PDB file of C-alpha atoms in Angstrom:
ATOM      1  CA  MET A   1       0.076  -0.203  -0.121  1.00  0.00           C
ATOM      2  CA  LYS A   2       3.118   2.333   0.971  1.00  0.00           C
ATOM      3  CA  ILE A   3       4.675   1.668  -1.949  1.00  0.00           C
ATOM      4  CA  THR A   4       1.188   2.369  -4.363  1.00  0.00           C
ATOM      5  CA  LEU A   5       0.885   5.651  -2.416  1.00  0.00           C
ATOM      6  CA  SER A   6       4.622   6.798  -2.787  1.00  0.00           C
ATOM      7  CA  ILE A   7       4.748   5.962  -6.369  1.00  0.00           C
ATOM      8  CA  GLN A   8       1.734   7.810  -7.181  1.00  0.00           C
ATOM      9  CA  LEU A   9       3.307  10.863  -5.281  1.00  0.00           C
ATOM     10  CA  LEU A  10       6.089   9.979  -7.200  1.00  0.00           C
ATOM     11  CA  PHE A  11       3.803  10.540 -10.537  1.00  0.00           C
ATOM     12  CA  LEU A  12       2.029  13.693  -9.026  1.00  0.00           C
ATOM     13  CA  ALA A  13       5.858  15.041  -9.084  1.00  0.00           C
ATOM     14  CA  LEU A  14       6.707  14.205 -12.182  1.00  0.00           C
ATOM     15  CA  ILE A  15       3.634  15.388 -13.923  1.00  0.00           C
ATOM     16  CA  PHE A  16       4.623  18.963 -11.764  1.00  0.00           C
ATOM     17  CA  LEU A  17       7.926  18.393 -13.286  1.00  0.00           C
ATOM     18  CA  PHE A  18       7.175  17.860 -17.001  1.00  0.00           C
ATOM     19  CA  ASN A  19       4.334  20.349 -16.661  1.00  0.00           C
ATOM     20  CA  GLY A  20       6.779  22.855 -16.450  1.00  0.00           C
ATOM     21  CA  CYS A  21       9.017  21.598 -19.138  1.00  0.00           C
ATOM     22  CA  SER A  22       5.592  21.880 -21.573  1.00  0.00           C
ATOM     23  CA  ASP A  23       5.227  25.315 -20.843  1.00  0.00           C
ATOM     24  CA  LYS A  24       8.922  26.416 -21.645  1.00  0.00           C
ATOM     25  CA  LEU A  25       8.532  24.869 -24.688  1.00  0.00           C
ATOM     26  CA  THR A  26       5.113  25.953 -25.735  1.00  0.00           C
ATOM     27  CA  ARG A  27       5.275  29.343 -24.629  1.00  0.00           C
ATOM     28  CA  VAL A  28       7.136  31.835 -27.222  1.00  0.00           C
ATOM     29  CA  MET A  29       8.712  34.325 -25.065  1.00  0.00           C
ATOM     30  CA  PRO A  30       8.898  37.923 -25.207  1.00  0.00           C
ATOM     31  CA  TYR A  31      12.881  38.040 -26.056  1.00  0.00           C
ATOM     32  CA  GLU A  32      11.911  35.221 -28.864  1.00  0.00           C
ATOM     33  CA  LYS A  33       9.140  37.514 -30.680  1.00  0.00           C
ATOM     34  CA  GLU A  34      11.163  38.959 -33.245  1.00  0.00           C
ATOM     35  CA  HIS A  35       9.414  37.179 -36.500  1.00  0.00           C
ATOM     36  CA  PHE A  36       5.753  38.179 -34.760  1.00  0.00           C
ATOM     37  CA  ALA A  37       7.151  41.545 -34.313  1.00  0.00           C
ATOM     38  CA  ASP A  38       7.940  42.195 -38.230  1.00  0.00           C
ATOM     39  CA  PRO A  39       5.476  44.172 -40.052  1.00  0.00           C
ATOM     40  CA  LYS A  40       4.399  42.196 -42.207  1.00  0.00           C
ATOM     41  CA  MET A  41       3.198  39.667 -39.543  1.00  0.00           C
ATOM     42  CA  SER A  42       0.496  42.468 -39.012  1.00  0.00           C
ATOM     43  CA  LEU A  43      -3.078  41.680 -39.878  1.00  0.00           C
ATOM     44  CA  SER A  44      -2.841  44.671 -41.859  1.00  0.00           C
ATOM     45  CA  PRO A  45       0.502  45.568 -42.985  1.00  0.00           C
ATOM     46  CA  LEU A  46      -0.479  48.448 -44.898  1.00  0.00           C
ATOM     47  CA  ALA A  47      -2.530  51.432 -43.510  1.00  0.00           C
ATOM     48  CA  GLU A  48      -3.666  52.785 -46.732  1.00  0.00           C
ATOM     49  CA  ARG A  49      -5.226  49.650 -48.110  1.00  0.00           C
ATOM     50  CA  ALA A  50      -6.817  48.692 -44.867  1.00  0.00           C
ATOM     51  CA  GLU A  51      -8.656  51.620 -44.421  1.00  0.00           C
ATOM     52  CA  HIS A  52      -9.758  51.339 -48.412  1.00  0.00           C
ATOM     53  CA  GLU A  53     -10.346  47.841 -48.050  1.00  0.00           C
ATOM     54  CA  GLY A  54     -12.863  49.107 -45.002  1.00  0.00           C
ATOM     55  CA  HIS A  55     -14.389  51.761 -46.773  1.00  0.00           C
ATOM     56  CA  ILE A  56     -15.642  49.060 -49.821  1.00  0.00           C
ATOM     57  CA  PHE A  57     -16.351  46.479 -47.106  1.00  0.00           C
ATOM     58  CA  LEU A  58     -18.670  48.685 -45.408  1.00  0.00           C
ATOM     59  CA  ILE A  59     -20.266  49.894 -48.981  1.00  0.00           C
ATOM     60  CA  ARG A  60     -20.469  46.741 -50.073  1.00  0.00           C
ATOM     61  CA  GLU A  61     -22.205  44.638 -47.048  1.00  0.00           C
ATOM     62  CA  ALA A  62     -24.524  47.920 -46.154  1.00  0.00           C
ATOM     63  CA  SER A  63     -23.381  48.121 -42.600  1.00  0.00           C
ATOM     64  CA  ALA A  64     -22.541  51.342 -41.946  1.00  0.00           C
ATOM     65  CA  GLY A  65     -21.158  51.833 -38.414  1.00  0.00           C
ATOM     66  CA  GLY A  66     -20.952  48.288 -38.086  1.00  0.00           C
ATOM     67  CA  ASP A  67     -17.301  48.786 -37.153  1.00  0.00           C
ATOM     68  CA  SER A  68     -16.991  51.499 -34.432  1.00  0.00           C
ATOM     69  CA  ALA A  69     -17.938  51.536 -31.135  1.00  0.00           C
ATOM     70  CA  TYR A  70     -21.544  53.411 -31.587  1.00  0.00           C
ATOM     71  CA  GLN A  71     -23.726  53.100 -34.531  1.00  0.00           C
ATOM     72  CA  GLY A  72     -24.777  49.593 -35.413  1.00  0.00           C
ATOM     73  CA  GLY A  73     -25.092  48.095 -38.734  1.00  0.00           C
ATOM     74  CA  CYS A  74     -28.961  49.085 -39.453  1.00  0.00           C
ATOM     75  CA  GLY A  75     -28.018  51.410 -42.080  1.00  0.00           C
ATOM     76  CA  CYS A  76     -29.370  54.241 -40.607  1.00  0.00           C
ATOM     77  CA  ARG A  77     -26.207  56.424 -39.624  1.00  0.00           C
TER      78      ARG A  77
ATOM     79  CA  MET B   1       7.290  11.918   1.225  1.00  0.00           C
ATOM     80  CA  LYS B   2      10.629  13.082   1.365  1.00  0.00           C
ATOM     81  CA  ILE B   3      11.255  12.488  -2.147  1.00  0.00           C
ATOM     82  CA  LEU B   4       7.653  14.494  -2.918  1.00  0.00           C
ATOM     83  CA  LEU B   5       9.080  17.054  -0.964  1.00  0.00           C
ATOM     84  CA  LEU B   6      12.350  17.375  -2.744  1.00  0.00           C
ATOM     85  CA  LEU B   7      10.918  16.883  -6.392  1.00  0.00           C
ATOM     86  CA  LEU B   8       8.624  19.805  -5.514  1.00  0.00           C
ATOM     87  CA  THR B   9      11.525  22.056  -4.416  1.00  0.00           C
ATOM     88  CA  LEU B  10      13.122  20.720  -7.379  1.00  0.00           C
ATOM     89  CA  ALA B  11      10.176  21.914  -9.587  1.00  0.00           C
ATOM     90  CA  PHE B  12       9.851  24.934  -8.135  1.00  0.00           C
ATOM     91  CA  THR B  13      13.444  26.101  -8.219  1.00  0.00           C
ATOM     92  CA  LEU B  14      13.559  25.015 -11.813  1.00  0.00           C
ATOM     93  CA  ASN B  15      10.659  27.863 -12.465  1.00  0.00           C
ATOM     94  CA  ALA B  16      11.676  30.367  -9.967  1.00  0.00           C
ATOM     95  CA  ALA B  17      12.035  33.925 -11.396  1.00  0.00           C
ATOM     96  CA  ILE B  18      14.921  36.097 -10.828  1.00  0.00           C
ATOM     97  CA  SER B  19      13.743  38.977  -8.065  1.00  0.00           C
ATOM     98  CA  GLU B  20      15.644  42.229  -6.687  1.00  0.00           C
ATOM     99  CA  GLY B  21      18.191  40.769  -3.966  1.00  0.00           C
ATOM    100  CA  ASP B  22      19.305  38.027  -6.066  1.00  0.00           C
ATOM    101  CA  LYS B  23      22.921  37.607  -7.029  1.00  0.00           C
ATOM    102  CA  ALA B  24      23.286  38.567 -10.662  1.00  0.00           C
ATOM    103  CA  PRO B  25      23.829  35.892 -13.304  1.00  0.00           C
ATOM    104  CA  ASN B  26      27.238  35.891 -14.783  1.00  0.00           C
ATOM    105  CA  PHE B  27      27.240  36.081 -17.939  1.00  0.00           C
ATOM    106  CA  THR B  28      29.997  36.791 -21.052  1.00  0.00           C
ATOM    107  CA  LEU B  29      29.273  37.403 -24.895  1.00  0.00           C
ATOM    108  CA  LYS B  30      30.699  38.992 -27.990  1.00  0.00           C
ATOM    109  CA  THR B  31      30.471  43.030 -28.499  1.00  0.00           C
ATOM    110  CA  LEU B  32      28.386  43.123 -30.940  1.00  0.00           C
ATOM    111  CA  ASP B  33      30.958  43.982 -33.893  1.00  0.00           C
ATOM    112  CA  GLY B  34      32.147  40.574 -32.346  1.00  0.00           C
ATOM    113  CA  LYS B  35      35.497  41.807 -31.975  1.00  0.00           C
ATOM    114  CA  LYS B  36      35.722  41.492 -28.217  1.00  0.00           C
ATOM    115  CA  SER B  37      34.273  39.503 -25.439  1.00  0.00           C
ATOM    116  CA  GLN B  38      32.307  40.806 -22.042  1.00  0.00           C
ATOM    117  CA  THR B  39      31.800  39.170 -18.794  1.00  0.00           C
ATOM    118  CA  LEU B  40      29.487  40.420 -16.368  1.00  0.00           C
ATOM    119  CA  LYS B  41      31.608  39.896 -13.513  1.00  0.00           C
ATOM    120  CA  ASP B  42      34.989  42.022 -15.117  1.00  0.00           C
ATOM    121  CA  LEU B  43      32.383  45.148 -14.085  1.00  0.00           C
ATOM    122  CA  GLN B  44      32.302  44.113 -10.674  1.00  0.00           C
ATOM    123  CA  GLY B  45      33.081  47.601  -8.979  1.00  0.00           C
ATOM    124  CA  ASN B  46      30.817  49.415 -11.029  1.00  0.00           C
ATOM    125  CA  VAL B  47      27.197  49.917 -10.744  1.00  0.00           C
ATOM    126  CA  VAL B  48      25.762  48.115 -13.861  1.00  0.00           C
ATOM    127  CA  LEU B  49      22.364  48.596 -15.929  1.00  0.00           C
ATOM    128  CA  VAL B  50      22.152  45.233 -17.899  1.00  0.00           C
ATOM    129  CA  ASN B  51      19.726  46.357 -20.800  1.00  0.00           C
ATOM    130  CA  LEU B  52      17.766  43.370 -22.588  1.00  0.00           C
ATOM    131  CA  TRP B  53      16.688  45.016 -25.893  1.00  0.00           C
ATOM    132  CA  ALA B  54      16.023  44.409 -29.429  1.00  0.00           C
ATOM    133  CA  SER B  55      16.080  46.391 -32.927  1.00  0.00           C
ATOM    134  CA  TRP B  56      12.354  45.349 -33.380  1.00  0.00           C
ATOM    135  CA  CYS B  57      10.734  46.360 -29.878  1.00  0.00           C
ATOM    136  CA  LYS B  58       9.126  49.888 -30.568  1.00  0.00           C
ATOM    137  CA  GLY B  59       9.962  50.653 -26.704  1.00  0.00           C
ATOM    138  CA  CYS B  60      13.416  49.613 -26.914  1.00  0.00           C
ATOM    139  CA  LYS B  61      14.188  51.798 -29.428  1.00  0.00           C
ATOM    140  CA  LYS B  62      12.380  54.720 -27.690  1.00  0.00           C
ATOM    141  CA  GLU B  63      14.707  54.603 -24.301  1.00  0.00           C
ATOM    142  CA  MET B  64      17.646  54.076 -26.320  1.00  0.00           C
ATOM    143  CA  PRO B  65      18.596  58.011 -26.898  1.00  0.00           C
ATOM    144  CA  GLU B  66      17.818  58.186 -22.606  1.00  0.00           C
ATOM    145  CA  PHE B  67      20.439  55.680 -22.583  1.00  0.00           C
ATOM    146  CA  PHE B  68      23.004  57.641 -24.564  1.00  0.00           C
ATOM    147  CA  LYS B  69      22.044  60.684 -22.223  1.00  0.00           C
ATOM    148  CA  LEU B  70      22.795  58.643 -19.093  1.00  0.00           C
ATOM    149  CA  GLN B  71      25.641  56.984 -19.637  1.00  0.00           C
ATOM    150  CA  LYS B  72      27.498  60.280 -20.907  1.00  0.00           C
ATOM    151  CA  ALA B  73      26.295  61.686 -17.471  1.00  0.00           C
ATOM    152  CA  TYR B  74      28.990  59.229 -15.829  1.00  0.00           C
ATOM    153  CA  LYS B  75      32.517  59.105 -16.648  1.00  0.00           C
ATOM    154  CA  LYS B  76      32.969  56.641 -13.887  1.00  0.00           C
ATOM    155  CA  GLY B  77      31.347  54.304 -11.302  1.00  0.00           C
ATOM    156  CA  PHE B  78      28.416  52.951 -13.802  1.00  0.00           C
ATOM    157  CA  LYS B  79      28.372  51.428 -16.862  1.00  0.00           C
ATOM    158  CA  ILE B  80      24.945  50.454 -19.265  1.00  0.00           C
ATOM    159  CA  VAL B  81      25.593  46.973 -21.228  1.00  0.00           C
ATOM    160  CA  ALA B  82      23.305  46.809 -23.671  1.00  0.00           C
ATOM    161  CA  VAL B  83      22.553  43.064 -24.617  1.00  0.00           C
ATOM    162  CA  SER B  84      20.857  42.966 -28.156  1.00  0.00           C
ATOM    163  CA  VAL B  85      18.979  39.652 -28.636  1.00  0.00           C
ATOM    164  CA  ASP B  86      18.456  40.356 -32.169  1.00  0.00           C
ATOM    165  CA  ASP B  87      18.814  36.769 -34.423  1.00  0.00           C
ATOM    166  CA  ASP B  88      21.108  39.222 -36.646  1.00  0.00           C
ATOM    167  CA  ALA B  89      23.512  41.781 -35.018  1.00  0.00           C
ATOM    168  CA  SER B  90      23.789  44.010 -38.036  1.00  0.00           C
ATOM    169  CA  LYS B  91      20.229  45.296 -37.113  1.00  0.00           C
ATOM    170  CA  ALA B  92      20.868  46.550 -33.979  1.00  0.00           C
ATOM    171  CA  GLN B  93      23.990  47.732 -35.513  1.00  0.00           C
ATOM    172  CA  LYS B  94      22.118  49.584 -38.162  1.00  0.00           C
ATOM    173  CA  PHE B  95      19.659  51.210 -35.104  1.00  0.00           C
ATOM    174  CA  LEU B  96      22.567  51.631 -32.885  1.00  0.00           C
ATOM    175  CA  HIS B  97      24.228  53.866 -36.110  1.00  0.00           C
ATOM    176  CA  SER B  98      20.884  55.789 -36.801  1.00  0.00           C
ATOM    177  CA  VAL B  99      20.511  56.838 -32.791  1.00  0.00           C
ATOM    178  CA  GLU B 100      24.701  57.741 -33.432  1.00  0.00           C
ATOM    179  CA  LYS B 101      23.239  59.833 -36.419  1.00  0.00           C
ATOM    180  CA  HIS B 102      19.998  61.331 -34.668  1.00  0.00           C
ATOM    181  CA  THR B 103      22.173  62.391 -31.411  1.00  0.00           C
ATOM    182  CA  GLY B 104      25.669  63.108 -32.569  1.00  0.00           C
ATOM    183  CA  VAL B 105      27.369  60.993 -29.698  1.00  0.00           C
ATOM    184  CA  ASN B 106      29.027  57.774 -30.780  1.00  0.00           C
ATOM    185  CA  VAL B 107      27.800  54.811 -28.559  1.00  0.00           C
ATOM    186  CA  PRO B 108      28.931  55.495 -24.987  1.00  0.00           C
ATOM    187  CA  PHE B 109      28.142  51.685 -23.438  1.00  0.00           C
ATOM    188  CA  ILE B 110      29.029  48.327 -24.045  1.00  0.00           C
ATOM    189  CA  THR B 111      26.814  46.541 -26.373  1.00  0.00           C
ATOM    190  CA  LEU B 112      26.597  42.797 -26.691  1.00  0.00           C
ATOM    191  CA  HIS B 113      25.091  40.143 -28.973  1.00  0.00           C
ATOM    192  CA  ASP B 114      23.048  37.436 -27.246  1.00  0.00           C
ATOM    193  CA  SER B 115      21.582  35.608 -30.571  1.00  0.00           C
ATOM    194  CA  GLN B 116      21.545  32.644 -28.160  1.00  0.00           C
ATOM    195  CA  LYS B 117      18.918  34.636 -25.854  1.00  0.00           C
ATOM    196  CA  SER B 118      21.039  32.902 -22.928  1.00  0.00           C
ATOM    197  CA  VAL B 119      20.653  36.278 -20.953  1.00  0.00           C
ATOM    198  CA  ALA B 120      17.206  36.692 -21.409  1.00  0.00           C
ATOM    199  CA  LYS B 121      16.746  33.404 -20.177  1.00  0.00           C
ATOM    200  CA  SER B 122      18.831  33.407 -17.165  1.00  0.00           C
ATOM    201  CA  TYR B 123      17.166  36.573 -16.098  1.00  0.00           C
ATOM    202  CA  HIS B 124      13.940  34.907 -16.929  1.00  0.00           C
ATOM    203  CA  CYS B 125      13.172  38.500 -18.719  1.00  0.00           C
ATOM    204  CA  ALA B 126       9.762  38.817 -18.705  1.00  0.00           C
ATOM    205  CA  ALA B 127       9.070  41.782 -21.006  1.00  0.00           C
ATOM    206  CA  MET B 128      11.119  43.692 -23.317  1.00  0.00           C
ATOM    207  CA  PRO B 129      12.762  45.976 -22.999  1.00  0.00           C
ATOM    208  CA  SER B 130      13.658  44.564 -19.290  1.00  0.00           C
ATOM    209  CA  SER B 131      16.582  46.703 -17.816  1.00  0.00           C
ATOM    210  CA  TYR B 132      18.473  45.330 -14.160  1.00  0.00           C
ATOM    211  CA  LEU B 133      20.249  47.707 -12.177  1.00  0.00           C
ATOM    212  CA  ILE B 134      23.154  45.737 -10.200  1.00  0.00           C
ATOM    213  CA  ASP B 135      25.430  47.465  -7.396  1.00  0.00           C
ATOM    214  CA  LYS B 136      28.938  46.855  -7.152  1.00  0.00           C
ATOM    215  CA  ASN B 137      29.216  43.734  -5.331  1.00  0.00           C
ATOM    216  CA  GLY B 138      26.766  41.876  -8.509  1.00  0.00           C
ATOM    217  CA  MET B 139      23.690  42.133  -6.451  1.00  0.00           C
ATOM    218  CA  ILE B 140      20.675  43.119  -8.497  1.00  0.00           C
ATOM    219  CA  LYS B 141      19.068  46.030  -7.042  1.00  0.00           C
ATOM    220  CA  GLU B 142      16.189  46.766  -9.293  1.00  0.00           C
ATOM    221  CA  ILE B 143      14.495  45.444 -12.440  1.00  0.00           C
ATOM    222  CA  ILE B 144      12.585  47.673 -14.318  1.00  0.00           C
ATOM    223  CA  VAL B 145      10.097  46.258 -16.800  1.00  0.00           C
ATOM    224  CA  GLY B 146       9.116  48.318 -20.059  1.00  0.00           C
ATOM    225  CA  SER B 147      10.952  51.237 -21.792  1.00  0.00           C
ATOM    226  CA  LEU B 148      11.963  54.198 -19.554  1.00  0.00           C
ATOM    227  CA  ASN B 149      11.423  57.875 -20.462  1.00  0.00           C
ATOM    228  CA  ALA B 150      13.153  60.624 -19.024  1.00  0.00           C
ATOM    229  CA  ASP B 151      11.294  61.206 -15.886  1.00  0.00           C
ATOM    230  CA  ASP B 152      12.168  57.647 -15.351  1.00  0.00           C
ATOM    231  CA  ILE B 153      15.667  57.948 -15.785  1.00  0.00           C
ATOM    232  CA  LYS B 154      15.591  60.701 -13.279  1.00  0.00           C
ATOM    233  CA  VAL B 155      14.579  58.405 -10.601  1.00  0.00           C
ATOM    234  CA  LEU B 156      17.026  55.860 -12.145  1.00  0.00           C
ATOM    235  CA  LYS B 157      19.899  58.546 -11.599  1.00  0.00           C
ATOM    236  CA  ARG B 158      19.546  58.765  -8.205  1.00  0.00           C
ATOM    237  CA  GLU B 159      19.075  55.340  -6.842  1.00  0.00           C
ATOM    238  CA  ILE B 160      22.629  54.757  -9.329  1.00  0.00           C
ATOM    239  CA  ASN B 161      23.704  58.242  -7.121  1.00  0.00           C
ATOM    240  CA  GLN B 162      22.833  56.158  -3.978  1.00  0.00           C
ATOM    241  CA  LEU B 163      24.434  52.859  -5.287  1.00  0.00           C
ATOM    242  CA  LYS B 164      27.688  54.463  -6.268  1.00  0.00           C
TER     243      LYS B 164
END
């Protein structure tokens, strides 16, 4: 019984240990974000183009105001 | 039970972050031009500000001219060690040259290159930029997360003067 318990506890400790390892392996640390910081990783790398596309979207979808904090997509602006 | 406690202690020790009052982990890195090596231990006896930065980090670029001014204010007893974590050292050099042009001052501090991110790892860098104020005995006195503006530098100067 004692052995079983100690094995269980050992497994528990190993889970703690390997959990720490996995976090270190999967988490992108702040100093590793060089490629994420690249301008081409931006959702809209060209500000002018994004603005133009947004304008076209609003016209085509008839959802004026749908992208701001006020005025919904009722088309009543 | 003893084994469990031992393993748990080990687990927490492995994940322990660095904090103020701890001994600053020593490092040896090449300079940005790759010509020389610099060890932190060699700077013992000086108050040292280790700054982890990168040319792709906006906050780091913003505070860099302030560090130029800060280092120029101290001829002796205080050294800034700017550790670049850029993959490519030339990007860091290019940025520093642009600051040189802008300020009209040559880089007045030690610039090192840490492409392996070994210093960032050993100092448990939580955000970019991060700076570590180290006293004459090699103990971390302050951990500064984020970029510093002119007002922050004034406060930092007071701390440096106290430590000198």
